[in-house]
Coordinates of C-alpha atoms in Angstrom, one line a residue:
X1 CA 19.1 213.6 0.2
X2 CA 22.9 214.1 -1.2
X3 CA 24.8 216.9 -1.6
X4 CA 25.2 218.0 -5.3
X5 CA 29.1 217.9 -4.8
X6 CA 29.1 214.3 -3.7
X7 CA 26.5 213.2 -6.3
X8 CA 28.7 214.4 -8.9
X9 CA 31.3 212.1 -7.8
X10 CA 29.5 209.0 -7.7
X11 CA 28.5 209.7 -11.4
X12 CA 32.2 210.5 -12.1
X13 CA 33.5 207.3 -10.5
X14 CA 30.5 205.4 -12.0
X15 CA 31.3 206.8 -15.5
X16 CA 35.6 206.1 -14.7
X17 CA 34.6 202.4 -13.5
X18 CA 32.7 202.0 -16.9
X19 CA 35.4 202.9 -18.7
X20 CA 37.8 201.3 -17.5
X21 CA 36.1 198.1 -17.7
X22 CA 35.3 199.0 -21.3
X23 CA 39.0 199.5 -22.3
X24 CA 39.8 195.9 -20.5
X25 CA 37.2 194.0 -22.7
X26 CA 38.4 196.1 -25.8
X27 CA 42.1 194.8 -24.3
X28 CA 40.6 191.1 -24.1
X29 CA 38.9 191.1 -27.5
X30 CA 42.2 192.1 -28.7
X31 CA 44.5 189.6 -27.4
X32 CA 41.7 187.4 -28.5
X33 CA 42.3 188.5 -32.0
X34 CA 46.4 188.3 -31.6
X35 CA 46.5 192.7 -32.1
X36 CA 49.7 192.9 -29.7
X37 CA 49.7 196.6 -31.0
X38 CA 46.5 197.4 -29.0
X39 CA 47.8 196.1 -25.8
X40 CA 51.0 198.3 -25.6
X41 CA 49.0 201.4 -26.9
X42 CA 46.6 200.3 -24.3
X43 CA 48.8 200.9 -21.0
X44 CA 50.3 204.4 -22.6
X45 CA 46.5 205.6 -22.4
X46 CA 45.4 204.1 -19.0
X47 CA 45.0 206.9 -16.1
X48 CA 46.7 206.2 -12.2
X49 CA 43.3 204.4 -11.2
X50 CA 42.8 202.1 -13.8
X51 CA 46.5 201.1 -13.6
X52 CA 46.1 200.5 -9.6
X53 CA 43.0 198.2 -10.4
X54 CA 44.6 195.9 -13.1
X55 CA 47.6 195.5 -10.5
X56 CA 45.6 194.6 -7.5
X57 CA 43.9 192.7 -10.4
X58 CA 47.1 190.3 -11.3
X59 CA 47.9 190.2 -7.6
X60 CA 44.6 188.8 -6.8
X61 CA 45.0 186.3 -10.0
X62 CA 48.9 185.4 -9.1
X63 CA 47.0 184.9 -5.5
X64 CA 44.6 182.8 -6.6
X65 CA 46.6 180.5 -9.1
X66 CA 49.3 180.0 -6.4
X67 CA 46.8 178.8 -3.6
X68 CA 45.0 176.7 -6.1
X69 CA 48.4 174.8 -7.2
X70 CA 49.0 174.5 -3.4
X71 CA 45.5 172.5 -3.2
X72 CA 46.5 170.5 -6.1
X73 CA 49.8 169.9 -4.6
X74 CA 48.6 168.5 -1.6
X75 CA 46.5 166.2 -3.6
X76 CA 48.8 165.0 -5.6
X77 CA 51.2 164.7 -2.4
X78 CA 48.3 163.0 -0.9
X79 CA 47.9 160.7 -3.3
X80 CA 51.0 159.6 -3.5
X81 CA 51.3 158.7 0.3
X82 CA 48.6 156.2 0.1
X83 CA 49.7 154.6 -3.2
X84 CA 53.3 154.5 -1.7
X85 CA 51.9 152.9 2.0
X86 CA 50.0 150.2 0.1
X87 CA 52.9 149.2 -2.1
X88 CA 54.9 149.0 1.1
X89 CA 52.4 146.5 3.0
X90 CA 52.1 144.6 -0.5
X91 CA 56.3 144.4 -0.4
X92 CA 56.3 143.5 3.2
X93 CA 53.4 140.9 3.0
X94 CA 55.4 139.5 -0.1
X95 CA 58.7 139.3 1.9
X96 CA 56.2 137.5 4.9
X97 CA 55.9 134.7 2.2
X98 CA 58.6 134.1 0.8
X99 CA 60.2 134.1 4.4
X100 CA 58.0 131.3 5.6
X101 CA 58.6 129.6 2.5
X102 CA 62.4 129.2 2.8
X103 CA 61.7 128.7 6.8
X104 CA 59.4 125.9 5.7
X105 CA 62.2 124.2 3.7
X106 CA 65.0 124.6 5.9
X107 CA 62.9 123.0 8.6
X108 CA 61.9 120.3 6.3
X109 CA 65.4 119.5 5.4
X110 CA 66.5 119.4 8.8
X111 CA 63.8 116.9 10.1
X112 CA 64.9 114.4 7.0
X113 CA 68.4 114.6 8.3
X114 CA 67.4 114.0 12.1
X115 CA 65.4 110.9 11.2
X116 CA 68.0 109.6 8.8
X117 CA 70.6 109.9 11.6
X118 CA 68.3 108.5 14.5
X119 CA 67.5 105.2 12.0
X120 CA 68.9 101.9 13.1
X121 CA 71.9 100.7 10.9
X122 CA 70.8 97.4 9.1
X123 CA 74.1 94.8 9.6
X124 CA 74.2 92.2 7.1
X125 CA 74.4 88.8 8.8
X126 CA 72.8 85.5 7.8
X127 CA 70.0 85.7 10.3
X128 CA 68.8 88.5 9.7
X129 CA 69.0 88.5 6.1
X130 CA 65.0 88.3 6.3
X131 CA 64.6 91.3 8.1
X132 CA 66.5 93.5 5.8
X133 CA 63.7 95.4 4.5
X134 CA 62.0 95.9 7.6
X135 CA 65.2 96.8 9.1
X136 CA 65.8 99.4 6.0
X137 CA 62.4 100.9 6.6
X138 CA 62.5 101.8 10.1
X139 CA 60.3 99.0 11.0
X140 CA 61.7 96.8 13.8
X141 CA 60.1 93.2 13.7
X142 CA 57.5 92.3 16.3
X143 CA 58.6 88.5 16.7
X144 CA 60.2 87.9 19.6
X145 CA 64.0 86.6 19.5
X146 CA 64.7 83.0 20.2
X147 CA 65.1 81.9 23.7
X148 CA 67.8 79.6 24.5
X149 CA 66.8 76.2 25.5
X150 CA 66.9 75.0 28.9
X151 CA 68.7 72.1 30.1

């Protein structure tokens, strides 16, 4: 059973809560309504409680909007790590190419010049005016030379 003095002040607080959340919805449904007047009038008639309770109120809002743009931040931060790593391997896997490419060329271009350097040089003499084109293609003829007769 409760005392009669403490009793009273759970009504009281009860009946101080009530109100106070009464004059905040009145407070909403006027901003709602664009009556600035009401909100200034409003904080002239709030008592020392209800003032603490609409700070620690806004703190806990300013807390709360913070850490949730932290989250987001880290999303987006997130987000942007993975897009940026995979447009760096696409970048590097494009430079792989085109490296082998001009790797590819250059060895090309040198194996042309080694074989046209190690070719025979085709002289132009009477007899071997028939073998010019073998001569010309690389191909050295299969017939033996001539043998000097005996005597």
């Amino acid at each position: 059973v409760q005392a009669p003095k403490q009793a009273g002040l759970e009504v009281e607080a009860k009946a101080k809560a009530d109100a106070a959340i009464s004059r905040q919805l009145a407070h909403a449904r006027g901003l709602a309504q664009g009556q600035a007047g009401l909100r200034a009038s409003a904080k002239e008639k709030l008592s020392e409680n209800d003032a603490a309770a609409i700070k620690i109120q806004a703190a806990f809002r300013g807390w709360w909007v913070r850490d949730c743009l932290s989250v987001d931040n880290y999303c987006a931060t997130l987000i942007q790590q993975v897009v940026r790593g995979y447009l760096r391997r696409m970048e590097y896997e494009f430079d792989y190419y085109r490296i082998v490419i001009v790797q590819s060329a250059v060895r090309r271009f040198l194996a042309k010049r080694r074989a046209n350097e190690a070719r025979p040089v085709a002289t132009m003499t009477p007899a071997k005016a028939g073998e010019i084109p073998l001569v010309s293609t690389g191909f050295v003829s299969r017939v033996a030379p001539p043998q000097p007769a005996v005597v």
